[in-house]
Amino acid sequence: MKRLILLIIGWLAVVLATLGVILPLLPTTPFLLLAAWCFARSSPRFHHWLLYRSWFGSYLRHWQTHRAMPRGAKPKAILFILATFALSLWLVKIVWVRILLLVILCALLIFMWRIPVVDEAQQKR
């Protein structure tokens, strides 16, 4: 029963992470980490797929190895966040929703700013 619940949560997290690539209010990284955690405890096959066959695999392997983002990924992520939130702020006309979006944007940018980046010397270890 525990294995089945972890598999369901893992696949739900993969779906939400994939949607998070497109939707600005849905974070991708926490859902990917949750999926990896669930699959590591429930299905070696799906865990291997997530790490080595999925679109997100290289980022997850990098996170597991260094607990940091690869060089160059952070600026791209921040630009993508800014672009999607700018689009959302432009499309939304309700003031309180715009304020909520700005608060979420600030929190997300602070979170991204705090994630360490691996330099070349650390990657070669």
XYZ file of N, CA and C in Angstrom:
375
model
N 0.830 -1.195 0.000
C 0.000 0.000 0.000
C 0.878 1.265 0.000
N 1.935 1.259 0.845
C 2.828 2.412 0.924
C 3.499 2.668 -0.425
N 3.913 1.584 -1.089
C 4.569 1.705 -2.389
C 3.618 2.332 -3.411
N 2.384 1.897 -3.426
C 1.399 2.431 -4.363
C 1.146 3.921 -4.116
N 1.031 4.309 -2.873
C 0.811 5.723 -2.537
C 2.000 6.566 -2.982
N 3.223 6.067 -2.746
C 4.416 6.802 -3.169
C 4.493 6.914 -4.693
N 4.088 5.850 -5.394
C 4.076 5.908 -6.862
C 3.075 6.944 -7.364
N 1.895 6.965 -6.773
C 0.877 7.936 -7.185
C 1.353 9.358 -6.912
N 1.888 9.589 -5.726
C 2.402 10.925 -5.385
C 3.552 11.303 -6.317
N 4.426 10.343 -6.609
C 5.559 10.597 -7.504
C 5.111 11.008 -8.895
N 4.161 10.284 -9.468
C 3.688 10.628 -10.808
C 2.897 11.927 -10.815
N 2.137 12.164 -9.758
C 1.434 13.442 -9.645
C 2.440 14.594 -9.591
N 3.531 14.389 -8.858
C 4.577 15.407 -8.769
C 5.252 15.634 -10.119
N 5.458 14.568 -10.901
C 6.048 14.722 -12.237
C 5.120 15.543 -13.131
N 3.831 15.257 -13.075
C 2.855 16.009 -13.883
C 2.846 17.474 -13.465
N 2.816 17.727 -12.146
C 2.806 19.108 -11.664
C 4.101 19.840 -12.015
N 5.230 19.136 -11.948
C 6.513 19.748 -12.326
C 6.511 20.113 -13.802
N 5.957 19.246 -14.638
C 5.886 19.523 -16.067
C 4.989 20.728 -16.328
N 3.861 20.797 -15.642
C 2.989 21.966 -15.770
C 3.680 23.228 -15.237
N 4.511 23.056 -14.218
C 5.226 24.181 -13.635
C 6.207 24.834 -14.581
N 6.630 24.110 -15.601
C 7.514 24.692 -16.609
C 6.771 25.787 -17.372
N 5.464 25.607 -17.542
C 4.660 26.528 -18.339
C 3.926 27.553 -17.482
N 3.388 27.109 -16.359
C 2.565 27.974 -15.525
C 3.409 28.707 -14.483
N 3.302 30.013 -14.400
C 4.184 30.780 -13.514
C 3.951 30.556 -12.021
N 2.760 30.196 -11.606
C 2.501 30.039 -10.177
C 2.839 28.656 -9.654
N 3.179 27.748 -10.530
C 3.456 26.372 -10.140
C 4.961 26.126 -10.205
N 5.603 25.905 -9.066
C 7.055 25.698 -9.088
C 7.418 24.310 -9.621
N 8.472 24.231 -10.370
C 8.902 22.958 -10.953
C 9.804 22.179 -10.006
N 10.806 22.830 -9.461
C 11.840 22.146 -8.685
C 11.322 21.374 -7.478
N 10.491 21.953 -6.610
C 10.032 21.162 -5.462
C 9.273 19.902 -5.870
N 8.508 19.986 -6.948
C 7.782 18.804 -7.403
C 8.721 17.749 -7.967
N 9.778 18.181 -8.640
C 10.770 17.222 -9.137
C 11.487 16.520 -7.995
N 11.861 17.291 -6.993
C 12.543 16.694 -5.842
C 11.617 15.729 -5.105
N 10.341 16.084 -4.991
C 9.361 15.188 -4.369
C 9.216 13.908 -5.181
N 9.130 14.025 -6.504
C 9.013 12.841 -7.361
C 10.230 11.937 -7.217
N 11.415 12.532 -7.213
C 12.637 11.736 -7.058
C 12.642 11.021 -5.704
N 12.222 11.706 -4.662
C 12.177 11.108 -3.327
C 11.182 9.947 -3.297
N 10.000 10.166 -3.846
C 8.972 9.111 -3.856
C 9.422 7.899 -4.671
N 9.976 8.147 -5.856
C 10.407 7.036 -6.707
C 11.600 6.296 -6.103
N 12.482 6.999 -5.406
C 13.628 6.337 -4.769
C 13.163 5.350 -3.703
N 12.020 5.611 -3.103
C 11.498 4.741 -2.048
C 10.464 3.739 -2.531
N 10.018 3.866 -3.791
C 8.951 2.981 -4.241
C 9.278 2.201 -5.514
N 10.074 2.773 -6.410
C 10.320 2.120 -7.690
C 11.691 2.494 -8.251
N 12.641 1.585 -8.147
C 13.962 1.864 -8.735
C 13.873 2.140 -10.248
N 12.934 1.481 -10.909
C 12.775 1.679 -12.358
C 12.359 3.113 -12.689
N 11.350 3.629 -12.000
C 10.898 4.988 -12.257
C 11.919 6.016 -11.779
N 12.622 5.716 -10.691
C 13.669 6.617 -10.213
C 14.770 6.735 -11.263
N 15.170 5.607 -11.814
C 16.191 5.610 -12.867
C 15.688 6.378 -14.088
N 14.429 6.165 -14.463
C 13.857 6.899 -15.592
C 13.902 8.402 -15.340
N 13.514 8.821 -14.145
C 13.489 10.246 -13.820
C 14.890 10.854 -13.875
N 15.882 10.102 -13.408
C 17.251 10.622 -13.361
C 17.988 10.557 -14.706
N 17.660 9.558 -15.533
C 18.473 9.349 -16.728
C 17.725 9.435 -18.057
N 16.412 9.393 -18.034
C 15.669 9.410 -19.291
C 14.744 10.610 -19.437
N 14.356 11.208 -18.338
C 13.388 12.305 -18.417
C 14.072 13.602 -18.812
N 13.250 14.551 -19.147
C 13.691 15.881 -19.535
C 14.432 16.574 -18.393
N 14.091 16.236 -17.163
C 14.637 16.888 -15.983
C 15.849 16.166 -15.381
N 16.235 15.049 -15.943
C 17.237 14.179 -15.343
C 18.567 14.828 -15.015
N 19.114 15.598 -15.942
C 20.439 16.184 -15.702
C 20.411 17.149 -14.528
N 19.327 17.902 -14.397
C 19.220 18.835 -13.268
C 19.091 18.091 -11.948
N 18.341 17.007 -11.937
C 18.194 16.223 -10.703
C 19.507 15.557 -10.305
N 20.215 14.982 -11.283
C 21.507 14.358 -10.973
C 22.491 15.400 -10.448
N 22.472 16.565 -11.051
C 23.354 17.642 -10.602
C 23.008 18.043 -9.174
N 21.721 18.160 -8.871
C 21.286 18.521 -7.518
C 21.711 17.452 -6.516
N 21.553 16.173 -6.879
C 21.947 15.091 -5.974
C 23.439 15.113 -5.695
N 24.226 15.438 -6.699
C 25.678 15.423 -6.546
C 26.196 16.633 -5.780
N 25.725 17.822 -6.123
C 26.310 19.054 -5.596
C 25.411 19.863 -4.666
N 24.128 19.537 -4.613
C 23.159 20.341 -3.842
C 23.197 21.807 -4.272
N 23.338 21.998 -5.591
C 23.416 23.345 -6.162
C 22.980 23.290 -7.620
N 22.764 24.473 -8.188
C 22.383 24.571 -9.596
C 23.634 24.595 -10.468
N 23.523 24.058 -11.688
C 24.665 24.167 -12.600
C 24.866 25.607 -13.049
N 26.092 25.917 -13.388
C 26.429 27.256 -13.851
C 25.612 27.591 -15.092
N 25.021 28.750 -15.125
C 24.223 29.173 -16.268
C 22.740 28.867 -16.133
N 22.374 27.909 -15.298
C 20.963 27.549 -15.146
C 20.205 28.598 -14.328
N 20.881 29.181 -13.350
C 20.217 30.162 -12.489
C 19.766 31.406 -13.255
N 20.625 32.034 -14.066
C 20.159 33.196 -14.830
C 19.020 32.848 -15.794
N 19.095 31.675 -16.423
C 18.023 31.256 -17.328
C 16.712 31.088 -16.561
N 16.789 30.465 -15.399
C 15.587 30.253 -14.588
C 14.988 31.589 -14.151
N 15.838 32.508 -13.722
C 15.351 33.814 -13.276
C 14.719 34.586 -14.446
N 15.330 34.529 -15.618
C 14.744 35.188 -16.795
C 13.396 34.583 -17.167
N 13.305 33.253 -17.098
C 12.044 32.582 -17.408
C 10.969 32.952 -16.391
N 11.339 32.998 -15.127
C 10.396 33.399 -14.070
C 9.899 34.824 -14.328
N 10.829 35.733 -14.608
C 10.446 37.118 -14.868
C 9.545 37.243 -16.099
N 9.860 36.486 -17.148
C 9.054 36.550 -18.369
C 7.636 36.028 -18.132
N 7.511 34.904 -17.451
C 6.175 34.346 -17.233
C 5.357 35.210 -16.282
N 5.998 35.762 -15.268
C 5.263 36.635 -14.355
C 4.896 37.953 -15.032
N 5.764 38.463 -15.893
C 5.435 39.686 -16.629
C 4.211 39.457 -17.513
N 4.167 38.323 -18.171
C 3.005 37.976 -18.983
C 1.747 37.874 -18.117
N 1.869 37.215 -16.986
C 0.726 37.085 -16.081
C 0.257 38.437 -15.573
N 1.194 39.276 -15.188
C 0.827 40.613 -14.695
C 0.180 41.454 -15.788
N 0.595 41.257 -17.021
C 0.019 41.989 -18.136
C -1.407 41.517 -18.434
N -1.632 40.187 -18.315
C -2.943 39.619 -18.635
C -3.980 39.827 -17.531
N -3.528 39.839 -16.290
C -4.452 39.942 -15.153
C -4.812 41.408 -14.924
N -6.096 41.665 -14.783
C -6.557 43.041 -14.570
C -7.039 43.299 -13.145
N -7.184 42.252 -12.358
C -7.671 42.386 -10.983
C -6.503 42.808 -10.081
N -6.678 43.895 -9.366
C -5.584 44.491 -8.589
C -5.061 43.540 -7.519
N -5.938 42.918 -6.748
C -5.467 42.061 -5.659
C -4.728 40.840 -6.196
N -5.097 40.360 -7.383
C -4.381 39.227 -7.992
C -2.995 39.686 -8.453
N -2.915 40.894 -8.987
C -1.603 41.437 -9.371
C -0.682 41.572 -8.161
N -1.227 42.046 -7.061
C -0.431 42.185 -5.835
C 0.038 40.812 -5.363
N -0.864 39.835 -5.402
C -0.505 38.468 -5.016
C 0.597 37.929 -5.926
N 0.476 38.164 -7.219
C 1.514 37.732 -8.161
C 2.858 38.380 -7.856
N 2.848 39.654 -7.524
C 4.096 40.347 -7.186
C 4.722 39.790 -5.912
N 3.902 39.477 -4.926
C 4.411 38.889 -3.681
C 5.031 37.517 -3.968
N 4.326 36.708 -4.752
C 4.859 35.378 -5.106
C 6.138 35.521 -5.916
N 6.171 36.471 -6.837
C 7.371 36.717 -7.633
C 8.553 37.077 -6.740
N 8.334 37.958 -5.789
C 9.414 38.344 -4.870
C 9.912 37.147 -4.063
N 8.998 36.368 -3.546
C 9.382 35.188 -2.762
C 10.171 34.195 -3.621
N 9.715 33.982 -4.835
C 10.393 33.057 -5.738
C 11.778 33.559 -6.126
N 11.902 34.854 -6.376
C 13.220 35.401 -6.720
C 14.186 35.330 -5.538
N 13.694 35.559 -4.334
C 14.538 35.420 -3.141
C 14.990 33.978 -2.990
N 14.064 33.050 -3.185
C 14.398 31.629 -3.114
C 15.471 31.272 -4.140
N 15.287 31.728 -5.376
C 16.254 31.428 -6.435
C 17.614 32.058 -6.144
N 17.605 33.258 -5.614
C 18.851 33.959 -5.302
C 19.683 33.183 -4.285
N 19.003 32.508 -3.362
C 19.689 31.809 -2.272
C 20.233 30.439 -2.666
N 19.801 29.892 -3.795
C 20.294 28.580 -4.219
C 21.740 28.722 -4.682
N 22.634 27.900 -4.158
C 24.034 28.003 -4.567
C 24.239 27.550 -6.016
N 25.322 28.031 -6.607
C 25.720 27.649 -7.962
C 27.059 26.961 -7.870
N 27.210 25.875 -8.605
C 28.466 25.125 -8.592
C 29.419 25.760 -9.591
N 30.650 26.039 -9.131
C 31.636 26.578 -10.052
C 32.387 25.420 -10.717
N 33.248 25.747 -11.658
C 33.955 24.742 -12.445
C 34.801 23.796 -11.567
N 35.469 24.330 -10.555
C 36.330 23.505 -9.704
C 35.508 22.476 -8.926
N 34.334 22.875 -8.442
C 33.484 21.944 -7.697
C 32.915 20.862 -8.605
N 32.595 21.208 -9.831
C 32.013 20.224 -10.753
C 32.983 19.115 -11.116
N 34.270 19.419 -11.127
C 35.265 18.418 -11.527
C 35.591 17.439 -10.411
N 35.159 17.727 -9.190
C 35.449 16.805 -8.074
C 34.620 15.574 -8.154
